Amino acid sequence: MALKVELKPNERIIIGSCVITNTDQRARLLIDGDKVPILREKDILTPLTANTPAKLVYLAVQLMYISPNPQANHGTYFNLVRDIVTAAPSAWPIIEGINNSIMRGDLYQALKEARKLIAYEKKLLDHNQSIQGRQSAA
């Protein structure tokens, strides 16, 4: 069954190893293919937007997902994960979910799990800021 994707004006999408940019009008694409990596612009991180440790992990998984040779990015991914687990051991269950998806070869699911890591990191940072704010007020 084909995947139906609607693109907003000027929205970009990655299909396989191609970046497709829509024109100034809405467009509808029907994509038929087996195991073709597809990422909408809202799900794409770049080296410039990957500005936190969890976002760097997401970027590494994203590169695995769109690469014909995902193993080429494993070293980078595992170094980043090691650093996160060292700094925040409580992130391990999420990391384990990402790892399991990678080991199964389900890189799209690994991306979804990496989104959870970004949300968890934000929660930790927000909590830390609120504590610092309370300490400054005291």
PDB file of C-alpha atoms in Angstrom:
ATOM      1  CA  MET A   1       0.000   0.000   0.000  1.00  0.00           C
ATOM      2  CA  ALA A   2       1.307   3.455  -0.919  1.00  0.00           C
ATOM      3  CA  LEU A   3       2.022   6.083   1.724  1.00  0.00           C
ATOM      4  CA  LYS A   4       0.140   9.339   1.166  1.00  0.00           C
ATOM      5  CA  VAL A   5       2.065  12.466   2.179  1.00  0.00           C
ATOM      6  CA  GLU A   6       0.733  15.989   1.918  1.00  0.00           C
ATOM      7  CA  LEU A   7       3.337  18.737   1.778  1.00  0.00           C
ATOM      8  CA  LYS A   8       2.806  22.333   2.778  1.00  0.00           C
ATOM      9  CA  PRO A   9       4.129  25.070   0.493  1.00  0.00           C
ATOM     10  CA  ASN A  10       7.956  25.067   0.482  1.00  0.00           C
ATOM     11  CA  GLU A  11       8.087  22.077   2.863  1.00  0.00           C
ATOM     12  CA  ARG A  12      10.972  19.644   2.442  1.00  0.00           C
ATOM     13  CA  ILE A  13      10.964  15.880   2.717  1.00  0.00           C
ATOM     14  CA  ILE A  14      13.704  13.276   2.535  1.00  0.00           C
ATOM     15  CA  ILE A  15      12.848  10.193   0.506  1.00  0.00           C
ATOM     16  CA  GLY A  16      15.691   7.716   0.347  1.00  0.00           C
ATOM     17  CA  SER A  17      18.804   9.789  -0.131  1.00  0.00           C
ATOM     18  CA  CYS A  18      16.998  12.648  -1.914  1.00  0.00           C
ATOM     19  CA  VAL A  19      15.813  15.921  -0.431  1.00  0.00           C
ATOM     20  CA  ILE A  20      12.643  17.089  -2.153  1.00  0.00           C
ATOM     21  CA  THR A  21      11.414  20.666  -1.741  1.00  0.00           C
ATOM     22  CA  ASN A  22       7.803  21.471  -2.529  1.00  0.00           C
ATOM     23  CA  THR A  23       6.852  24.509  -4.600  1.00  0.00           C
ATOM     24  CA  ASP A  24       4.748  27.360  -3.261  1.00  0.00           C
ATOM     25  CA  GLN A  25       1.546  25.281  -3.368  1.00  0.00           C
ATOM     26  CA  ARG A  26       0.309  22.307  -1.379  1.00  0.00           C
ATOM     27  CA  ALA A  27       1.172  18.941  -2.914  1.00  0.00           C
ATOM     28  CA  ARG A  28       0.151  15.347  -2.352  1.00  0.00           C
ATOM     29  CA  LEU A  29       2.600  12.509  -2.973  1.00  0.00           C
ATOM     30  CA  LEU A  30       1.886   8.803  -3.105  1.00  0.00           C
ATOM     31  CA  ILE A  31       5.044   6.915  -2.230  1.00  0.00           C
ATOM     32  CA  ASP A  32       5.162   3.233  -3.009  1.00  0.00           C
ATOM     33  CA  GLY A  33       8.254   1.306  -2.025  1.00  0.00           C
ATOM     34  CA  ASP A  34       9.583  -1.190   0.438  1.00  0.00           C
ATOM     35  CA  LYS A  35      11.707   0.057   3.344  1.00  0.00           C
ATOM     36  CA  VAL A  36      12.378   3.476   1.783  1.00  0.00           C
ATOM     37  CA  PRO A  37      13.423   5.971   4.475  1.00  0.00           C
ATOM     38  CA  ILE A  38      11.075   8.955   4.560  1.00  0.00           C
ATOM     39  CA  LEU A  39      11.440  11.984   6.845  1.00  0.00           C
ATOM     40  CA  ARG A  40       9.267  15.081   6.826  1.00  0.00           C
ATOM     41  CA  GLU A  41      10.918  18.438   7.454  1.00  0.00           C
ATOM     42  CA  LYS A  42       9.481  18.666  10.984  1.00  0.00           C
ATOM     43  CA  ASP A  43      11.300  15.421  11.874  1.00  0.00           C
ATOM     44  CA  ILE A  44      14.659  16.381  10.354  1.00  0.00           C
ATOM     45  CA  LEU A  45      17.484  17.673  12.522  1.00  0.00           C
ATOM     46  CA  THR A  46      20.604  19.269  11.059  1.00  0.00           C
ATOM     47  CA  PRO A  47      24.007  19.665  12.689  1.00  0.00           C
ATOM     48  CA  LEU A  48      23.004  23.282  13.439  1.00  0.00           C
ATOM     49  CA  THR A  49      19.716  22.373  15.137  1.00  0.00           C
ATOM     50  CA  ALA A  50      21.161  19.388  17.043  1.00  0.00           C
ATOM     51  CA  ASN A  51      22.274  21.636  19.888  1.00  0.00           C
ATOM     52  CA  THR A  52      21.852  19.318  22.893  1.00  0.00           C
ATOM     53  CA  PRO A  53      23.230  15.844  23.688  1.00  0.00           C
ATOM     54  CA  ALA A  54      19.842  14.159  23.111  1.00  0.00           C
ATOM     55  CA  LYS A  55      19.385  15.961  19.799  1.00  0.00           C
ATOM     56  CA  LEU A  56      22.852  14.792  18.738  1.00  0.00           C
ATOM     57  CA  VAL A  57      21.752  11.224  19.506  1.00  0.00           C
ATOM     58  CA  TYR A  58      18.633  11.791  17.378  1.00  0.00           C
ATOM     59  CA  LEU A  59      20.832  13.155  14.565  1.00  0.00           C
ATOM     60  CA  ALA A  60      23.066  10.063  14.713  1.00  0.00           C
ATOM     61  CA  VAL A  61      20.007   7.775  14.527  1.00  0.00           C
ATOM     62  CA  GLN A  62      18.593   9.900  11.706  1.00  0.00           C
ATOM     63  CA  LEU A  63      21.828   9.468   9.760  1.00  0.00           C
ATOM     64  CA  MET A  64      21.613   5.696  10.332  1.00  0.00           C
ATOM     65  CA  TYR A  65      18.006   5.730   9.108  1.00  0.00           C
ATOM     66  CA  ILE A  66      18.723   7.497   5.810  1.00  0.00           C
ATOM     67  CA  SER A  67      22.109   5.873   5.162  1.00  0.00           C
ATOM     68  CA  PRO A  68      22.562   2.839   2.928  1.00  0.00           C
ATOM     69  CA  ASN A  69      25.215   1.752   5.479  1.00  0.00           C
ATOM     70  CA  PRO A  70      23.773   2.467   8.955  1.00  0.00           C
ATOM     71  CA  GLN A  71      26.704   0.821  10.752  1.00  0.00           C
ATOM     72  CA  ALA A  72      28.930   3.716   9.647  1.00  0.00           C
ATOM     73  CA  ASN A  73      27.222   5.890  12.285  1.00  0.00           C
ATOM     74  CA  HIS A  74      27.184   3.353  15.132  1.00  0.00           C
ATOM     75  CA  GLY A  75      30.474   4.571  16.636  1.00  0.00           C
ATOM     76  CA  THR A  76      29.272   8.159  16.866  1.00  0.00           C
ATOM     77  CA  TYR A  77      25.934   7.045  18.287  1.00  0.00           C
ATOM     78  CA  PHE A  78      27.433   4.826  20.998  1.00  0.00           C
ATOM     79  CA  ASN A  79      29.933   7.536  22.059  1.00  0.00           C
ATOM     80  CA  LEU A  80      27.079  10.031  22.448  1.00  0.00           C
ATOM     81  CA  VAL A  81      24.957   7.526  24.361  1.00  0.00           C
ATOM     82  CA  ARG A  82      27.821   6.710  26.713  1.00  0.00           C
ATOM     83  CA  ASP A  83      28.180  10.410  27.542  1.00  0.00           C
ATOM     84  CA  ILE A  84      24.447  10.822  28.206  1.00  0.00           C
ATOM     85  CA  VAL A  85      24.225   7.756  30.444  1.00  0.00           C
ATOM     86  CA  THR A  86      27.279   8.966  32.382  1.00  0.00           C
ATOM     87  CA  ALA A  87      25.710  12.403  32.917  1.00  0.00           C
ATOM     88  CA  ALA A  88      22.131  11.183  33.445  1.00  0.00           C
ATOM     89  CA  PRO A  89      21.912   7.488  34.363  1.00  0.00           C
ATOM     90  CA  SER A  90      18.132   7.854  34.684  1.00  0.00           C
ATOM     91  CA  ALA A  91      17.979   8.127  30.871  1.00  0.00           C
ATOM     92  CA  TRP A  92      19.044   4.468  30.541  1.00  0.00           C
ATOM     93  CA  PRO A  93      15.546   2.989  29.952  1.00  0.00           C
ATOM     94  CA  ILE A  94      15.023   5.329  26.990  1.00  0.00           C
ATOM     95  CA  ILE A  95      18.513   4.617  25.634  1.00  0.00           C
ATOM     96  CA  GLU A  96      17.806   0.903  25.978  1.00  0.00           C
ATOM     97  CA  GLY A  97      14.666   1.343  23.845  1.00  0.00           C
ATOM     98  CA  ILE A  98      16.687   3.119  21.146  1.00  0.00           C
ATOM     99  CA  ASN A  99      19.399   0.435  21.288  1.00  0.00           C
ATOM    100  CA  ASN A 100      16.873  -2.394  20.997  1.00  0.00           C
ATOM    101  CA  SER A 101      15.266  -0.775  17.956  1.00  0.00           C
ATOM    102  CA  ILE A 102      18.671  -0.309  16.320  1.00  0.00           C
ATOM    103  CA  MET A 103      19.640  -3.922  17.007  1.00  0.00           C
ATOM    104  CA  ARG A 104      16.354  -5.105  15.435  1.00  0.00           C
ATOM    105  CA  GLY A 105      17.074  -2.934  12.394  1.00  0.00           C
ATOM    106  CA  ASP A 106      13.949  -0.844  13.027  1.00  0.00           C
ATOM    107  CA  LEU A 107      15.566   2.552  12.642  1.00  0.00           C
ATOM    108  CA  TYR A 108      12.263   4.406  12.236  1.00  0.00           C
ATOM    109  CA  GLN A 109      11.236   3.123  15.678  1.00  0.00           C
ATOM    110  CA  ALA A 110      14.673   4.120  16.992  1.00  0.00           C
ATOM    111  CA  LEU A 111      13.939   7.672  15.794  1.00  0.00           C
ATOM    112  CA  LYS A 112      10.649   7.643  17.679  1.00  0.00           C
ATOM    113  CA  GLU A 113      12.465   6.455  20.812  1.00  0.00           C
ATOM    114  CA  ALA A 114      15.100   9.174  20.334  1.00  0.00           C
ATOM    115  CA  ARG A 115      12.280  11.755  20.361  1.00  0.00           C
ATOM    116  CA  LYS A 116      11.434  10.470  23.842  1.00  0.00           C
ATOM    117  CA  LEU A 117      15.049  11.089  24.863  1.00  0.00           C
ATOM    118  CA  ILE A 118      14.812  14.695  23.645  1.00  0.00           C
ATOM    119  CA  ALA A 119      11.619  15.190  25.679  1.00  0.00           C
ATOM    120  CA  TYR A 120      13.233  13.609  28.748  1.00  0.00           C
ATOM    121  CA  GLU A 121      16.301  15.815  28.406  1.00  0.00           C
ATOM    122  CA  LYS A 122      14.052  18.890  28.204  1.00  0.00           C
ATOM    123  CA  LYS A 123      12.214  17.773  31.346  1.00  0.00           C
ATOM    124  CA  LEU A 124      15.536  17.392  33.208  1.00  0.00           C
ATOM    125  CA  LEU A 125      16.801  20.775  32.021  1.00  0.00           C
ATOM    126  CA  ASP A 126      13.531  22.513  32.905  1.00  0.00           C
ATOM    127  CA  HIS A 127      13.605  20.926  36.377  1.00  0.00           C
ATOM    128  CA  ASN A 128      17.202  22.043  36.870  1.00  0.00           C
ATOM    129  CA  GLN A 129      16.334  25.610  35.818  1.00  0.00           C
ATOM    130  CA  SER A 130      13.411  25.755  38.238  1.00  0.00           C
ATOM    131  CA  ILE A 131      15.665  24.612  41.098  1.00  0.00           C
ATOM    132  CA  GLN A 132      18.290  27.217  40.175  1.00  0.00           C
ATOM    133  CA  GLY A 133      15.570  29.874  39.999  1.00  0.00           C
ATOM    134  CA  ARG A 134      14.344  28.977  43.486  1.00  0.00           C
ATOM    135  CA  GLN A 135      17.878  29.025  44.859  1.00  0.00           C
ATOM    136  CA  SER A 136      18.534  32.441  43.312  1.00  0.00           C
ATOM    137  CA  ALA A 137      15.327  33.815  44.842  1.00  0.00           C
ATOM    138  CA  ALA A 138      16.216  32.504  48.306  1.00  0.00           C
TER     139      ALA A 138
END
